């Protein structure tokens, strides 16, 4: 798969996460239970935990088992409370195919610090990433799982034109909400 390591929109830059991002990533999302509420990870206890996660994400690029981009602002964006090139979110694509097979189906994951909520930044980033991913010759499907209670994420995916394909019952554990598996919506974008 030939996904770019840097994707730019008018206000957002998606780029490789870096170990130097650990402090800002920890501050914006790694330690924030509200940001991690509907995800499968617990809040990090220190920037070292976030640094380890970044190292894991970089290793996934090398293995081709996932592609993770740090979400940053371009210098011209001018969003209050966020500095240019400060990591305030993550976007990821994970192949859903068997190892060694061409990935025709990718799963989207994303998170963003509260300082950037309500600015349309995630919508801008995901629109660009979706276009690039579906332009890959082997890719025919993108999907995302969205907790039934995560209304903001469901609205975002619907605004981007992703189709809600239905509900997977007891499919995903979100440990910040409950120790038992939760129901999730499946949203998809296909070509």
CSV table of C-alpha atoms in Angstrom, one decimal:
chain,number,residue,atom,x,y,z
A,1,UNK,CA,0.0,0.0,0.0
A,2,UNK,CA,1.4,3.4,-1.0
A,3,UNK,CA,-0.2,5.7,1.5
A,4,UNK,CA,1.5,9.1,1.9
A,5,UNK,CA,3.3,9.8,5.2
A,6,UNK,CA,2.1,13.5,5.1
A,7,UNK,CA,-1.4,14.7,4.0
A,8,UNK,CA,-2.3,18.3,3.9
A,9,UNK,CA,-5.6,20.1,3.8
A,10,UNK,CA,-6.2,23.8,4.0
A,11,UNK,CA,-5.9,23.8,7.9
A,12,UNK,CA,-4.7,20.3,8.9
A,13,UNK,CA,-1.5,18.4,8.4
A,14,UNK,CA,-1.5,14.6,9.0
A,15,UNK,CA,2.1,13.4,9.4
A,16,UNK,CA,4.1,10.7,11.0
A,17,UNK,CA,3.8,10.7,14.8
A,18,UNK,CA,7.2,11.5,16.4
A,19,UNK,CA,8.6,10.7,19.9
A,20,UNK,CA,8.8,14.4,20.4
A,21,UNK,CA,5.0,14.6,20.2
A,22,UNK,CA,4.6,12.7,23.4
A,23,UNK,CA,4.2,15.8,25.7
A,24,UNK,CA,1.5,17.5,23.5
A,25,UNK,CA,-0.2,14.2,22.7
A,26,UNK,CA,-0.4,13.3,26.4
A,27,UNK,CA,-1.8,16.7,27.2
A,28,UNK,CA,-4.4,16.8,24.4
A,29,UNK,CA,-5.6,13.2,24.3
A,30,UNK,CA,-3.5,10.6,26.0
A,31,UNK,CA,-4.5,11.6,29.6
A,32,UNK,CA,-8.0,12.9,28.8
A,33,UNK,CA,-10.8,10.4,29.7
A,34,UNK,CA,-13.3,12.4,27.7
A,35,UNK,CA,-11.3,12.0,24.5
A,36,UNK,CA,-10.7,8.3,25.2
A,37,UNK,CA,-14.2,7.5,26.4
A,38,UNK,CA,-15.3,5.5,23.4
A,39,UNK,CA,-12.0,4.0,22.5
A,40,UNK,CA,-10.4,0.7,23.6
A,41,UNK,CA,-7.5,2.3,25.5
A,42,UNK,CA,-7.3,3.6,29.1
A,43,UNK,CA,-5.9,7.1,29.8
A,44,UNK,CA,-2.1,7.2,29.9
A,45,UNK,CA,-0.5,7.8,33.2
A,46,UNK,CA,2.5,9.8,31.9
A,47,UNK,CA,4.0,11.1,28.7
A,48,UNK,CA,6.2,8.0,28.7
A,49,UNK,CA,3.0,5.9,28.1
A,50,UNK,CA,2.2,8.1,25.2
A,51,UNK,CA,5.8,7.9,23.8
A,52,UNK,CA,5.5,4.1,23.9
A,53,UNK,CA,2.2,4.2,22.0
A,54,UNK,CA,3.9,6.5,19.4
A,55,UNK,CA,6.7,4.0,19.1
A,56,UNK,CA,4.2,1.2,18.6
A,57,UNK,CA,2.4,3.2,15.9
A,58,UNK,CA,5.6,3.9,14.0
A,59,UNK,CA,6.5,0.2,14.1
A,60,UNK,CA,3.0,-0.6,12.6
A,61,UNK,CA,4.0,1.6,9.6
A,62,UNK,CA,7.1,-0.5,9.1
A,63,UNK,CA,5.2,-3.8,9.3
A,64,UNK,CA,2.3,-2.6,7.2
A,65,UNK,CA,-0.1,-3.6,9.9
A,66,UNK,CA,-1.5,-0.1,10.3
A,67,UNK,CA,-1.0,3.5,9.3
A,68,UNK,CA,-1.2,6.2,11.9
A,69,UNK,CA,-0.9,10.0,11.4
A,70,UNK,CA,-0.5,12.7,14.0
A,71,UNK,CA,-3.0,15.4,13.5
A,72,UNK,CA,-1.4,18.9,13.6
A,73,UNK,CA,-2.3,22.4,12.4
A,74,UNK,CA,-0.8,24.1,9.4
A,75,UNK,CA,0.9,27.4,10.2
A,76,UNK,CA,-1.9,29.4,8.5
A,77,UNK,CA,-4.8,27.7,10.4
A,78,UNK,CA,-4.8,30.0,13.4
A,79,UNK,CA,-7.0,28.0,15.8
A,80,UNK,CA,-6.9,29.4,19.3
A,81,UNK,CA,-5.2,27.2,21.9
A,82,UNK,CA,-3.3,25.1,19.3
A,83,UNK,CA,0.2,25.8,18.0
A,84,UNK,CA,1.2,24.9,14.4
A,85,UNK,CA,2.7,21.4,14.2
A,86,UNK,CA,1.6,20.5,17.8
A,87,UNK,CA,0.1,17.0,17.8
A,88,UNK,CA,-3.5,17.3,19.1
A,89,UNK,CA,-5.0,14.1,17.6
A,90,UNK,CA,-4.5,10.9,15.7
A,91,UNK,CA,-6.0,9.3,12.6
A,92,UNK,CA,-5.4,5.6,11.7
A,93,UNK,CA,-6.2,3.1,9.1
A,94,UNK,CA,-5.9,-0.6,9.8
A,95,UNK,CA,-6.0,-3.3,7.1
A,96,UNK,CA,-8.8,-5.8,7.7
A,97,UNK,CA,-7.4,-8.4,5.3
A,98,UNK,CA,-5.2,-11.4,6.2
A,99,UNK,CA,-1.5,-10.8,6.5
A,100,UNK,CA,0.2,-11.0,3.1
A,101,UNK,CA,-2.9,-10.2,1.2
A,102,UNK,CA,-3.6,-6.9,-0.6
A,103,UNK,CA,-5.7,-4.7,1.7
A,104,UNK,CA,-9.1,-4.1,0.1
A,105,UNK,CA,-10.8,-3.2,3.4
A,106,UNK,CA,-9.4,-0.6,5.8
A,107,UNK,CA,-10.8,0.3,9.3
A,108,UNK,CA,-10.7,4.0,10.3
A,109,UNK,CA,-10.0,5.1,13.8
A,110,UNK,CA,-9.5,8.7,15.1
A,111,UNK,CA,-9.3,10.9,18.1
A,112,UNK,CA,-8.8,14.6,18.8
A,113,UNK,CA,-8.1,16.7,21.9
A,114,UNK,CA,-10.9,18.8,23.3
A,115,UNK,CA,-9.2,22.1,22.4
A,116,UNK,CA,-9.9,21.3,18.7
A,117,UNK,CA,-13.5,20.1,19.1
A,118,UNK,CA,-16.2,21.9,17.1
A,119,UNK,CA,-13.8,23.5,14.6
A,120,UNK,CA,-14.4,21.1,11.6
A,121,UNK,CA,-10.8,20.0,11.7
A,122,UNK,CA,-11.5,16.2,11.9
A,123,UNK,CA,-14.1,16.5,9.1
A,124,UNK,CA,-11.5,18.1,6.9
A,125,UNK,CA,-8.8,15.5,7.8
A,126,UNK,CA,-11.1,12.5,7.3
A,127,UNK,CA,-12.5,13.8,4.0
A,128,UNK,CA,-8.9,14.0,2.6
A,129,UNK,CA,-7.8,10.7,4.1
A,130,UNK,CA,-10.9,8.9,2.7
A,131,UNK,CA,-10.3,10.2,-0.8
A,132,UNK,CA,-6.6,9.2,-0.7
A,133,UNK,CA,-7.4,5.7,0.7
A,134,UNK,CA,-10.1,4.9,-1.8
A,135,UNK,CA,-7.7,6.0,-4.6
A,136,UNK,CA,-5.4,3.1,-3.7
A,137,UNK,CA,-5.9,0.4,-6.4
A,138,UNK,CA,-6.6,-2.4,-3.9
A,139,UNK,CA,-8.9,-0.5,-1.5
A,140,UNK,CA,-12.6,-0.9,-2.1
A,141,UNK,CA,-14.0,-0.3,1.4
A,142,UNK,CA,-13.4,1.9,4.5
A,143,UNK,CA,-15.3,1.4,7.6
A,144,UNK,CA,-15.5,2.7,11.2
A,145,UNK,CA,-17.1,1.4,14.3
A,146,UNK,CA,-18.9,4.0,16.4
A,147,UNK,CA,-20.3,3.4,19.9
A,148,UNK,CA,-24.1,3.9,19.9
A,149,UNK,CA,-23.7,6.6,22.5
A,150,UNK,CA,-21.0,8.5,20.6
A,151,UNK,CA,-23.4,10.8,18.8
A,152,UNK,CA,-20.8,13.4,17.7
A,153,UNK,CA,-18.8,10.7,15.9
A,154,UNK,CA,-21.9,9.3,14.3
A,155,UNK,CA,-22.9,12.8,13.0
A,156,UNK,CA,-19.4,13.3,11.7
A,157,UNK,CA,-19.3,10.1,9.7
A,158,UNK,CA,-22.8,10.8,8.3
A,159,UNK,CA,-21.8,14.3,7.3
A,160,UNK,CA,-18.9,12.8,5.4
A,161,UNK,CA,-21.3,10.6,3.4
A,162,UNK,CA,-20.5,7.3,5.2
A,163,UNK,CA,-23.4,5.0,5.1
A,164,UNK,CA,-24.6,3.5,8.4
A,165,UNK,CA,-24.8,-0.2,7.7
A,166,UNK,CA,-26.3,-1.3,11.0
A,167,UNK,CA,-25.4,-2.3,14.5
A,168,UNK,CA,-22.9,-4.9,15.7
A,169,UNK,CA,-24.2,-6.1,19.1
A,170,UNK,CA,-21.7,-6.6,21.9
A,171,UNK,CA,-18.8,-6.0,19.5
A,172,UNK,CA,-16.3,-3.8,21.2
A,173,UNK,CA,-15.0,-3.2,24.7
A,174,UNK,CA,-14.7,0.5,25.6
A,175,UNK,CA,-13.1,0.1,29.1
A,176,UNK,CA,-13.7,3.8,29.9
A,177,UNK,CA,-17.4,3.2,29.7
A,178,UNK,CA,-18.0,-0.5,30.7
A,179,UNK,CA,-16.0,-3.7,31.1
A,180,UNK,CA,-18.6,-5.5,29.0
A,181,UNK,CA,-18.7,-5.4,25.2
A,182,UNK,CA,-20.8,-2.6,23.7
A,183,UNK,CA,-23.0,-2.2,20.7
A,184,UNK,CA,-21.5,-0.2,17.8
A,185,UNK,CA,-22.7,1.3,14.6
A,186,UNK,CA,-20.8,0.3,11.5
A,187,UNK,CA,-20.3,3.2,9.0
A,188,UNK,CA,-18.8,2.5,5.6
A,189,UNK,CA,-17.5,4.3,2.5
A,190,UNK,CA,-17.0,2.3,-0.6
A,191,UNK,CA,-16.0,2.8,-4.2
